[in-house]
Coordinates of C-alpha atoms and ligand atoms in Angstrom, one line a residue:
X1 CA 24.2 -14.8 -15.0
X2 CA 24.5 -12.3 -18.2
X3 CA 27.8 -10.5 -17.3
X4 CA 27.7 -6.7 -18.3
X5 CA 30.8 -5.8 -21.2
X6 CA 33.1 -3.3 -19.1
X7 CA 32.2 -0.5 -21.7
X8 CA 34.6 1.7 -20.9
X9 CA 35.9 2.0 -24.2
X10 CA 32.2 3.0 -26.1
X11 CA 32.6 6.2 -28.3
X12 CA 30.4 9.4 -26.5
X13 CA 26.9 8.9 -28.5
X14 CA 25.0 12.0 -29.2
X15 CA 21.2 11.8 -27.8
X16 CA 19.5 12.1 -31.7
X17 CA 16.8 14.3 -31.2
X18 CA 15.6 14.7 -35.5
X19 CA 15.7 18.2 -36.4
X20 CA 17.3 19.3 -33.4
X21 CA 21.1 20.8 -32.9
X22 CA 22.7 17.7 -31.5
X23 CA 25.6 19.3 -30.1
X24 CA 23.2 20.6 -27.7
X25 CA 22.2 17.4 -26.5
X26 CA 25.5 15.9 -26.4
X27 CA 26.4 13.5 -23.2
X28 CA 28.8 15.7 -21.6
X29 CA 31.2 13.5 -20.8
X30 CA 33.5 10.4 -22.7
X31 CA 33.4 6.3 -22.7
X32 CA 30.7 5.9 -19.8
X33 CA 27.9 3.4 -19.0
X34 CA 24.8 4.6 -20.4
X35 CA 21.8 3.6 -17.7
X36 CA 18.3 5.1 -18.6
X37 CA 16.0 4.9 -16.3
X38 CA 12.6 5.4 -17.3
X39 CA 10.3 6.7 -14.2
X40 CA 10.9 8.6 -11.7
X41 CA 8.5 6.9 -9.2
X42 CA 10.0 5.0 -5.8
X43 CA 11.9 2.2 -7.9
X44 CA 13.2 4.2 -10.6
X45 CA 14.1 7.1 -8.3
X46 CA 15.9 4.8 -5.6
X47 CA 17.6 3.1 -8.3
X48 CA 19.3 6.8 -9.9
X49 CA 20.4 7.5 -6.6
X50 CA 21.7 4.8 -5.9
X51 CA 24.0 5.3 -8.9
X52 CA 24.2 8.5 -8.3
X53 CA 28.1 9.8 -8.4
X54 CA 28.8 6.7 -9.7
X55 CA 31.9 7.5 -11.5
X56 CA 32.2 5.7 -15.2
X57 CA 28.3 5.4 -15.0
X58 CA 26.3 8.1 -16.7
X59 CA 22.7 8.1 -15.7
X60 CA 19.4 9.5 -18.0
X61 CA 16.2 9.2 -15.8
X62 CA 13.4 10.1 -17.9
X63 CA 9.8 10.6 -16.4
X64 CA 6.7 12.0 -18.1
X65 CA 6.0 14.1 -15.1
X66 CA 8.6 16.6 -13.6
X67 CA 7.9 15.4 -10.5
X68 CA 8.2 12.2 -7.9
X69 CA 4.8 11.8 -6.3
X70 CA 4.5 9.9 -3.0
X71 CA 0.9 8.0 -4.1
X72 CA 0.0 6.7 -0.5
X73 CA -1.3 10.3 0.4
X74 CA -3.1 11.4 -2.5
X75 CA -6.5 9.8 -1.2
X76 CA -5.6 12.9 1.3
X77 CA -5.6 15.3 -2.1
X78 CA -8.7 14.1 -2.8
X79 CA -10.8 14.4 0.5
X80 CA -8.9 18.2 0.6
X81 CA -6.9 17.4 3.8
X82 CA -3.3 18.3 1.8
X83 CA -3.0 20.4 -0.9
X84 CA -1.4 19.0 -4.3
X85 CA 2.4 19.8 -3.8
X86 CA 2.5 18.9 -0.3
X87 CA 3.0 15.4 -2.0
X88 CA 5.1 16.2 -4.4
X89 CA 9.1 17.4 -5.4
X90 CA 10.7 17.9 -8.2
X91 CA 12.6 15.0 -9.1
X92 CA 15.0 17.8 -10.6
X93 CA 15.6 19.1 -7.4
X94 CA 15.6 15.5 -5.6
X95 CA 18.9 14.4 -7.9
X96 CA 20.5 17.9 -7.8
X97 CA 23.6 16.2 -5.5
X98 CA 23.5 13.3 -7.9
X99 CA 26.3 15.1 -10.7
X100 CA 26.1 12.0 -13.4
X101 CA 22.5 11.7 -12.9
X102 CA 20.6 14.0 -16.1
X103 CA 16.4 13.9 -15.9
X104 CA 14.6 14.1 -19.0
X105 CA 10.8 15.1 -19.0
X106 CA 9.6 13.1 -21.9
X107 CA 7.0 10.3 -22.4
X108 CA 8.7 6.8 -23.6
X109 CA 6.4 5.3 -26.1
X110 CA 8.5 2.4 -27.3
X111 CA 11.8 1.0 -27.0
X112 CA 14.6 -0.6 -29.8
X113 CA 15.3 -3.5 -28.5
X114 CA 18.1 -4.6 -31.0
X115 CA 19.1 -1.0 -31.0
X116 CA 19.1 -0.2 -27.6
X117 CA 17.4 3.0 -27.0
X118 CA 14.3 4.6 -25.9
X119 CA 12.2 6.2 -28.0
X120 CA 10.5 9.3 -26.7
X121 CA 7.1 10.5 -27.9
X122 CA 8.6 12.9 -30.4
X123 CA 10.8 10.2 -31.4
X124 CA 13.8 11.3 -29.7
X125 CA 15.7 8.6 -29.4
X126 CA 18.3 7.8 -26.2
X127 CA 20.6 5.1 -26.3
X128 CA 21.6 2.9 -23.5
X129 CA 23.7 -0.3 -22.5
X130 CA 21.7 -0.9 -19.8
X131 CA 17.8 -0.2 -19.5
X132 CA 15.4 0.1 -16.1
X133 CA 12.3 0.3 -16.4
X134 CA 9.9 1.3 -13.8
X135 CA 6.7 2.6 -15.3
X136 CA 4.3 1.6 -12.5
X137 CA 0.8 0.5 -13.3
X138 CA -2.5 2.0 -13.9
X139 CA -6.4 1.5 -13.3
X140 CA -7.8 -1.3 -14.9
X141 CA -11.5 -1.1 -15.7
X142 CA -11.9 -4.9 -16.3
X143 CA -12.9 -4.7 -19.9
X144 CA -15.3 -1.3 -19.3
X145 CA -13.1 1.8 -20.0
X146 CA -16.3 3.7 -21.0
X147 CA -16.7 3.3 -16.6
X148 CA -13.4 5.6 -16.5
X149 CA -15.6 9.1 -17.2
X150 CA -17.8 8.3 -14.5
X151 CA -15.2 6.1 -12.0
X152 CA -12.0 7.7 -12.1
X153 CA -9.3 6.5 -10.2
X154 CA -6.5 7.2 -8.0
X155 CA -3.1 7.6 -9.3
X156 CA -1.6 11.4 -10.3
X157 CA -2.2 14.6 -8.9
X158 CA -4.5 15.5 -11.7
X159 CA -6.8 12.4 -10.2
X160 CA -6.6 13.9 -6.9
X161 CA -7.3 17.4 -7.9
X162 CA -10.4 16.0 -10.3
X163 CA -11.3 13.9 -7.5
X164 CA -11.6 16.8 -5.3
X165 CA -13.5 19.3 -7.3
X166 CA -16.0 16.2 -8.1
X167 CA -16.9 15.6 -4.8
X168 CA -16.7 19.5 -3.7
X169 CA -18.7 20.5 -6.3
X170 CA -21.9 17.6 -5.8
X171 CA -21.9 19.5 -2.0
X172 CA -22.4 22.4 -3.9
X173 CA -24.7 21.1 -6.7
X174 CA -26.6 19.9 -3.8
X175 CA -27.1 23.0 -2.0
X176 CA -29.0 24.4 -4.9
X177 CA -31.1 21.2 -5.9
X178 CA -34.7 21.5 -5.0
X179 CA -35.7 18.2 -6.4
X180 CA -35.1 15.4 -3.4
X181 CA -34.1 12.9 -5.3
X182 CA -31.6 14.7 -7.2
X183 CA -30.3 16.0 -4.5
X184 CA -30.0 12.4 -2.9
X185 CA -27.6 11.0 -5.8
X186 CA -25.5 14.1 -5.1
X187 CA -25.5 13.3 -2.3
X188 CA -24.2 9.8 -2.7
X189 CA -21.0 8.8 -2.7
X190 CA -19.7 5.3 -4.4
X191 CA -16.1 4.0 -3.7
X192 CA -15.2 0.9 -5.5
X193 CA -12.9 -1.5 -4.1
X194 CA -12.1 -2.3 -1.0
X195 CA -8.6 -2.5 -0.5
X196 CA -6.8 0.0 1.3
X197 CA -7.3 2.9 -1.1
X198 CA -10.8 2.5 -1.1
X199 CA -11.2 1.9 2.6
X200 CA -8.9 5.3 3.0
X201 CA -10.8 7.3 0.2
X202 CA -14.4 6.3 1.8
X203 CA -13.2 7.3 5.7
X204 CA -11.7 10.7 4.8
X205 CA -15.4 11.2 2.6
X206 CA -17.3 10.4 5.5
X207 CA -14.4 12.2 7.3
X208 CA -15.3 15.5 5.3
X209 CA -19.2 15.1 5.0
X210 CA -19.7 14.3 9.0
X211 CA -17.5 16.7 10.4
X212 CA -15.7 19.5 7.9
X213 CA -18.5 20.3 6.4
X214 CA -21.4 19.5 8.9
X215 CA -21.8 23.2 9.8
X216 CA -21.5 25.5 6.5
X217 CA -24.7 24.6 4.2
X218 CA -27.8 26.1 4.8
X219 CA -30.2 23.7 2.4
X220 CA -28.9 20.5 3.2
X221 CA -27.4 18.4 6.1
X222 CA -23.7 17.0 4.8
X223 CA -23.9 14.5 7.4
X224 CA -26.9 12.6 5.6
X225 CA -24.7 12.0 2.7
X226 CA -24.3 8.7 1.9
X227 CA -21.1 6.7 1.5
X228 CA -20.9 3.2 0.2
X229 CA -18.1 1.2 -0.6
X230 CA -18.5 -1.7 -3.0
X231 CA -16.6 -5.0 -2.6
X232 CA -16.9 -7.8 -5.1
X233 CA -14.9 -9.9 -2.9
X234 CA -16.6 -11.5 0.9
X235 CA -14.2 -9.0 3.1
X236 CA -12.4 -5.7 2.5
X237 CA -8.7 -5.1 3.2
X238 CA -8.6 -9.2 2.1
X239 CA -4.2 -8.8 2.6
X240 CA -5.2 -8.3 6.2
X241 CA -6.0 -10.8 9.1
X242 CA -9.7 -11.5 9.3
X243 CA -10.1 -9.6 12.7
X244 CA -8.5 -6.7 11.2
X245 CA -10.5 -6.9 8.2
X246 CA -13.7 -7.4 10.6
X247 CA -12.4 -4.4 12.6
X248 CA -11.9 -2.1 9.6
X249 CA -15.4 -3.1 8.4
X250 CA -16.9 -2.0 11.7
X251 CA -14.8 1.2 12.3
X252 CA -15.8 2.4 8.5
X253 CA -20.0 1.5 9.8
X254 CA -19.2 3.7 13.0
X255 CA -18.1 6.8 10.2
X256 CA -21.0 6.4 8.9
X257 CA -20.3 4.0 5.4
X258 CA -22.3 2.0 4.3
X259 CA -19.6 -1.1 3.3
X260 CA -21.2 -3.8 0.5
X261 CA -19.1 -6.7 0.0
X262 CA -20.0 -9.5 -2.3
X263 CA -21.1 -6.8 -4.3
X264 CA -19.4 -6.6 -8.1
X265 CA -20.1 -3.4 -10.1
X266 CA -21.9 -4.4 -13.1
X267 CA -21.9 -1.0 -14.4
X268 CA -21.1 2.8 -13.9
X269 CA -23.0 5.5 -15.2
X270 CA -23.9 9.0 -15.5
X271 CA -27.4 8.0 -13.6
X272 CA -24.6 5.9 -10.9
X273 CA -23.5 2.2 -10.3
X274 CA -25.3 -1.1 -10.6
X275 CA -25.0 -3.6 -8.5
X276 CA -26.8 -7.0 -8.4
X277 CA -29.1 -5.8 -11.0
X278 CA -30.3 -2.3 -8.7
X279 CA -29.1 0.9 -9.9
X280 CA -27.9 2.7 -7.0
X281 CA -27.8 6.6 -8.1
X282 CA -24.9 8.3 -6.7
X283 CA -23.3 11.3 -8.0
X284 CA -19.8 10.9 -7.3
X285 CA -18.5 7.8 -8.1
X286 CA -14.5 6.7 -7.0
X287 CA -12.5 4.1 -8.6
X288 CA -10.3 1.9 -6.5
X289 CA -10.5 -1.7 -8.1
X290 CA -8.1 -2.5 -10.5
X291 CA -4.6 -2.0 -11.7
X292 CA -2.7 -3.1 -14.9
X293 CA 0.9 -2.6 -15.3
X294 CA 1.9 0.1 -17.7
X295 CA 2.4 -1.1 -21.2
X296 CA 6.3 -1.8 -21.2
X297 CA 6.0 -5.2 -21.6
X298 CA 4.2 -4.7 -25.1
X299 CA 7.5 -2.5 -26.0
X300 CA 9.6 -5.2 -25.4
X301 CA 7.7 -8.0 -26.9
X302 CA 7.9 -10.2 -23.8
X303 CA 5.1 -11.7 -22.6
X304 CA 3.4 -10.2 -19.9
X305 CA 1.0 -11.7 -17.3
X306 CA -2.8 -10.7 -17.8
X307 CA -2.3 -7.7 -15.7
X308 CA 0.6 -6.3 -18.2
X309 CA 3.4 -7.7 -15.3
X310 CA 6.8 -8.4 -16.7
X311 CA 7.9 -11.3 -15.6
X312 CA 12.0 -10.7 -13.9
X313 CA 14.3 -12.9 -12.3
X314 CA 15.6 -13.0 -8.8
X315 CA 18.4 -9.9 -9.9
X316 CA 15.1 -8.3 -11.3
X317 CA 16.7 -8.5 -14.7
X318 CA 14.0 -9.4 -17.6
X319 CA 14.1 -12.9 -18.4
X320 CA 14.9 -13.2 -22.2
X321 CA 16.3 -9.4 -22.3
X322 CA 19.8 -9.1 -21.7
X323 CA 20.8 -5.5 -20.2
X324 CA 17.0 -4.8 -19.3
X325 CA 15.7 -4.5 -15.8
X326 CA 12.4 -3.9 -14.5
X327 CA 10.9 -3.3 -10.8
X328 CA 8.2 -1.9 -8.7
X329 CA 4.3 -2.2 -10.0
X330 CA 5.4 -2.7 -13.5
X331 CA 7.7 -6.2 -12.8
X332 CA 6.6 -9.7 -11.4
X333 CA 9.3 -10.5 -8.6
X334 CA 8.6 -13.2 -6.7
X335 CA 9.4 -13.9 -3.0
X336 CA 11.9 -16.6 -1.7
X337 CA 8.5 -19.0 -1.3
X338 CA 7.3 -18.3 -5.2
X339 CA 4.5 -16.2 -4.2
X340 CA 4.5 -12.7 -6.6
X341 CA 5.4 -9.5 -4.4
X342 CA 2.4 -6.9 -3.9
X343 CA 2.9 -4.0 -5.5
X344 CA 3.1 -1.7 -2.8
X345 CA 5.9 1.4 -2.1
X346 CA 7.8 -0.5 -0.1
X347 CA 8.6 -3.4 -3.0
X348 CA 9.5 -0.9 -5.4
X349 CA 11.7 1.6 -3.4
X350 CA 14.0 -1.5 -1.6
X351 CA 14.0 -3.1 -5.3
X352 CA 15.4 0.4 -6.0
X353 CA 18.1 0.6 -3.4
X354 CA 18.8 -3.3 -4.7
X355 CA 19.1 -2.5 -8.3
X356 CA 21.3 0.7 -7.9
X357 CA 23.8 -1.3 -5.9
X358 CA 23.6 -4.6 -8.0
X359 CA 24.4 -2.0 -11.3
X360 CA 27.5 -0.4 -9.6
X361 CA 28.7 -3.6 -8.4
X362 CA 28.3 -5.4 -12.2
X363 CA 29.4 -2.2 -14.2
X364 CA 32.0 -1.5 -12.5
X365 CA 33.3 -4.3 -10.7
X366 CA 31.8 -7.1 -12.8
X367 CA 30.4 -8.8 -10.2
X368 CA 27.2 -10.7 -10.4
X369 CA 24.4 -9.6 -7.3
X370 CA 22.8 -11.7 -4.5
X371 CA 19.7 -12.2 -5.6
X372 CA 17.1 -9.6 -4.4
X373 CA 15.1 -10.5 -0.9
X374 CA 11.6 -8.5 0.1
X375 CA 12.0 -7.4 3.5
X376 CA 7.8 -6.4 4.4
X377 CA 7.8 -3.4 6.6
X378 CA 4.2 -5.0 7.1
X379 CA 1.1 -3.7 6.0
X380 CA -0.6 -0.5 6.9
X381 CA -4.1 1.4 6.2
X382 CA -6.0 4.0 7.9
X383 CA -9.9 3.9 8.2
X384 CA -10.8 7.8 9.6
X385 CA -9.9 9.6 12.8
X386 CA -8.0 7.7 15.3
X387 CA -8.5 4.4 13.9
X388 CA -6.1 2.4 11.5
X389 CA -4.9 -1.2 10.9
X390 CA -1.6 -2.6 11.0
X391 CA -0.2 -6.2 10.5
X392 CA 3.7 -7.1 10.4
X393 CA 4.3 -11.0 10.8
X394 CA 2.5 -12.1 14.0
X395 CA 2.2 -8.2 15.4
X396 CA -1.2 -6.6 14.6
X397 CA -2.5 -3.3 16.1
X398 CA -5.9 -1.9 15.4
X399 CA -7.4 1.2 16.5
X400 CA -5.3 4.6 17.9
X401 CA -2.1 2.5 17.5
X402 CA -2.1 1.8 14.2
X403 CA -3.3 5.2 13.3
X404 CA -0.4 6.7 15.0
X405 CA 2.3 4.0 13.6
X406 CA 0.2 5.1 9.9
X407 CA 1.2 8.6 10.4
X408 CA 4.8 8.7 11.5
X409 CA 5.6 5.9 9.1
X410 CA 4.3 8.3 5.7
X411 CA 5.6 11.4 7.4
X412 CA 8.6 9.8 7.2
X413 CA 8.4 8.4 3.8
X414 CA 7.4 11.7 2.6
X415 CA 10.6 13.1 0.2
X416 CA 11.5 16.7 1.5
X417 CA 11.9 18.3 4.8
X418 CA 9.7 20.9 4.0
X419 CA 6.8 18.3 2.8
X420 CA 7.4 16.5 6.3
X421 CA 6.8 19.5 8.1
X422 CA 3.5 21.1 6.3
X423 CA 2.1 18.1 6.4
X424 CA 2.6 17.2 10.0
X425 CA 1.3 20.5 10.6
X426 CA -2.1 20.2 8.1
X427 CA -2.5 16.7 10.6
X428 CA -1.7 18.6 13.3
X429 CA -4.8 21.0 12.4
X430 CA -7.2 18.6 11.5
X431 CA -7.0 16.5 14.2
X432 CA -7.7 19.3 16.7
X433 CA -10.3 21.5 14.3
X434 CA -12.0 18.6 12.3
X435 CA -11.3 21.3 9.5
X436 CA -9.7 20.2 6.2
X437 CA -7.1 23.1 4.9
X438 CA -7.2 22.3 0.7
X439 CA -11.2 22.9 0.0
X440 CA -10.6 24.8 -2.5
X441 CA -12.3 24.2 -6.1
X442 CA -9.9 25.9 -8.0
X443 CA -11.4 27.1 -11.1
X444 CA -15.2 26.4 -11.9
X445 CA -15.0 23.4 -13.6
X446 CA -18.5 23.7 -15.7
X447 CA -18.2 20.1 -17.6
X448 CA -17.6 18.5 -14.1
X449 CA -20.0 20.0 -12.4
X450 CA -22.3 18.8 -15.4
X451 CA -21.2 15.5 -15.2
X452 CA -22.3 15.4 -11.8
X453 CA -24.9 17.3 -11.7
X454 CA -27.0 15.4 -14.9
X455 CA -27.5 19.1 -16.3
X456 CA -26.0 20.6 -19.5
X457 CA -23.2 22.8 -18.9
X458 CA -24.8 26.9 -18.2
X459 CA -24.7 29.0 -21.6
X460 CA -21.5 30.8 -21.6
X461 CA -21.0 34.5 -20.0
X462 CA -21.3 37.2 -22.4
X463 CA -18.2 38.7 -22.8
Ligands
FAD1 C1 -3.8 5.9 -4.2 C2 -2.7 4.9 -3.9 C3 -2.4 4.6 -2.6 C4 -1.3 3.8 -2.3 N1 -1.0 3.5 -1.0 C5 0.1 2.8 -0.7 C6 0.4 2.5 0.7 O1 -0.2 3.0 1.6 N2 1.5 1.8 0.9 C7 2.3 1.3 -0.1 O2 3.3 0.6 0.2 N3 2.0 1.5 -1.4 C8 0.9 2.2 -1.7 N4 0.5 2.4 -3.0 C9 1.3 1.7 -4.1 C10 2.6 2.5 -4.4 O3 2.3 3.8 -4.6 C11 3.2 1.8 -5.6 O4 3.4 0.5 -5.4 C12 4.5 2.5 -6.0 O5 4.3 3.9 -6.3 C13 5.2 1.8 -7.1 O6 6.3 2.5 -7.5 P1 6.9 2.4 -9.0 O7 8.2 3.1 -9.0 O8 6.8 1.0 -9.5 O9 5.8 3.2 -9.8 P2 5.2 4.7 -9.7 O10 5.5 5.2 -8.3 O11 3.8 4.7 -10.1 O12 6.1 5.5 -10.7 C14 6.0 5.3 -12.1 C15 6.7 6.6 -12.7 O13 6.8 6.3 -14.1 C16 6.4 7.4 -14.9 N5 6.0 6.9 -16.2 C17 5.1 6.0 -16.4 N6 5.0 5.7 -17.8 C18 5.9 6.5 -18.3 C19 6.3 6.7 -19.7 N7 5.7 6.1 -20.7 N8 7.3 7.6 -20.0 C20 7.9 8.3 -19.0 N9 7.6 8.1 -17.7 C21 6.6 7.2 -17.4 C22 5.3 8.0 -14.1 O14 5.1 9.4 -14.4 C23 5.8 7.8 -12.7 O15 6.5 8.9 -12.2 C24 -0.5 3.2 -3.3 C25 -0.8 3.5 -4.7 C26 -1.9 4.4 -4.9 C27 -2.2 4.7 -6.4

């Protein structure tokens, strides 16, 4: 295994940022290890603290966001159950303890291999001797990013928050339709993909139309809206047991969805989605299909597998790339048995804890790691009110079960006291009122609401 140079004796190297005063972006301190981390999702975040006060390590975790987001709940974002930050924390304030740990907010666009830094989007440049990289993935739109417009997916908070307004505002776009067949594909709802987040996303729609907002439109009935989830595949949630899968298909029918499997999407429109030739209009239109891994393996010339995974070894190091690591959705790891590990929160963040401890251990004590085991925490999703899945090894539990296990096990996931508590509580209310807390449309977003609507945006207001 590559053995890491003690580099205890490296000159302090200034962070070049070209025109800038250097001095002022000095590493503070003499003759430590340079780590950059770039992310600051659950594996780049578990790996910086677990250097964290490392002493002779110096830490630079850059993310483009200035904030860690905890992506299992922000289907919840979407349906308005949890507001935005209720998800979120400053990964700032998450590393504050953490005294040789510095956080950048910058986008890496590239990185110099034979130079060994990463090169920011204004060209900033930060060196390193060693290099993690856990950029996470991103929808894929198998060949049709034109769908993306129409289909967007799942994965920040600005998803969420469009998300939200989208299917907010075809309620309201609805409500003042007088043409019925306009008002029907408003009031049509497409979720593609039936894996967990699409199974999640199209319960908490049905969730909102049937019950939240049953009572406060005058003109039409939310609970006639229609919600179909698409499935190119013959089951959804296909990582789970077929009885669960059966189960979850027939809990999602009693919300009222309408669940198509053997279905593939042959195209997404403005008019809605086609499907074995038909043209099914709908509205509002959610992507939950694909993912690709973000594009790190491209700045590090490996080669990548055809979802953009790069490939790593059993210490998660990148095969062919001394001093470079990579983990979570971005990385291929396989499992003792060969099979590639899912890329689900639980990989990246005990990949994470791995990585920061297999770093100290090399750095400082030049030892070379055990290699990395996957311990599954089993597999969880949640279909609507008091019905969930869960499968761990040979235990399974369906039903109000697994919806409870699903609740305490992402309360507890959740990053922040305060974010435990306001969420438990927004539950808490739901549960007993039906009501959902975050229905707010924040600003009158005329483009979306023309987009889903089919109408040119309104002339704008005299000033
Ligand atoms: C809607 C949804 C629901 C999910 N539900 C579950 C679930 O129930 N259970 C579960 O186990 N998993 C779930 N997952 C998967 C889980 O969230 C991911 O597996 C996990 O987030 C992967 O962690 P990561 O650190 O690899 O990447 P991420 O958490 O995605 O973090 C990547 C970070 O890198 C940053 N970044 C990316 N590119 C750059 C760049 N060029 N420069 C600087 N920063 C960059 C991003 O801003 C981000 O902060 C879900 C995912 C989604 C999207």
């Amino acid at each position: 295994m590559t053995e890491i140079p003690n580099p205890s004796a490296r000159d302090p190297v200034p962070v070049e940022v070209p025109g800038a005063d250097p001095a002022g972006l000095r590493v503070p301190s003499s003759g430590a290890h340079r780590v950059v981390i770039v992310g600051g999702g659950f594996g780049g975040l578990t790996t910086a603290r677990g250097l964290g006060n490392a002493e002779g390590i110096e830490v630079t975790l850059i993310d483009r966001r200035n904030h860690h987001l905890f992506q299992p709940l922000l289907y919840q974002v979407a349906t308005a159950v949890i507001a935005p930050g209720e998800i979120a924390e400053p990964i700032r304030a998450i590393l504050r303890r953490d005294r040789n740990v510095r956080v950048l907010m910058g986008e890496v666009e590239g990185i110099d291999v034979g130079g060994r830094a990463a090169i920011l989007r204004d060209g900033t440049r930060i060196p390193y001797d060693t290099l993690v990289l856990a950029t996470g993935a991103t929808h894929s739109y198998f060949g049709h990013p034109e769908w993306e417009r129409y289909a967007p997916g799942l994965k920040t908070l600005d998803d969420a928050r469009r998300i939200r307004a989208r299917v907010l505002l075809a309620f309201e776009a609805a409500e003042r339709e007088d043409d019925p067949a306009a008002r029907e594909r408003l009031l049509t709802f497409a979720v593609i993909g039936g894996g967990p987040t699409g199974v999640e996303m199209a319960g908490a729609i049905a969730g909102l139309a049937h019950h939240a907002l049953s009572q406060d439109f005058r003109r039409i009935d939310p609970k006639r809206a229609r919600i179909l989830l698409i499935e190119a595949a013959p089951r959804i949630l296909g990582t789970f047991s077929e009885d669960l899968s059966a189960y979850s298909r027939q809990a999602l029918e009693r919300l009222g969805v309408t669940v198509l499997t053997d279905h593939a999407v042959e195209d997404v429109s403005e008019a809605g989605i086609t499907v074995q030739g038909r043209l099914i209009p709908a509205a509002t239109v959610v992507w939950g299909a694909g993912v690709r891994a973000s594009p790190a393996g491209a700045w590090l010339g490996v080669e990548t597998t055809r979802q953009g995974h790069v490939p790593v070894g059993p210490d998660l190091a990148v095969i062919g790339r001394p001093g470079v690591y990579a983990l979570g959705d971005l990385a291929q790891a396989k499992a003792e048995d060969g099979t590639p590990l899912p890329g689900l929160a639980q990989v990246a963040d005990q990949q994470g804890r791995y990585l920061g401890r297999a770093l100290r251990d090399r750095i400082l004590h030049g030892r070379a790691p055990q290699p990395f085991r996957f311990r599954s925490r089993g597999n969880l999703a949640i279909i609507g009110r008091n019905a969930g899945v869960v499968q761990w090894d040979h235990v399974k539990l369906k039903g109000f079960p697994a919806w409870l296990v699903w609740g305490v096990a992402h309360v507890y996931l959740l990053v922040g006291f305060h974010n435990r508590l306001v969420v438990t509580l927004r539950w808490l209310w739901a549960y007993v009122s039906f009501q959902r807390g975050a229905r707010l449309i924040s600003e009158r977003d005329e483009a979306t609401m023309a987009l889903i609507s089919g109408k040119p945006p309104a002339k704008a207001p005299l000033p």
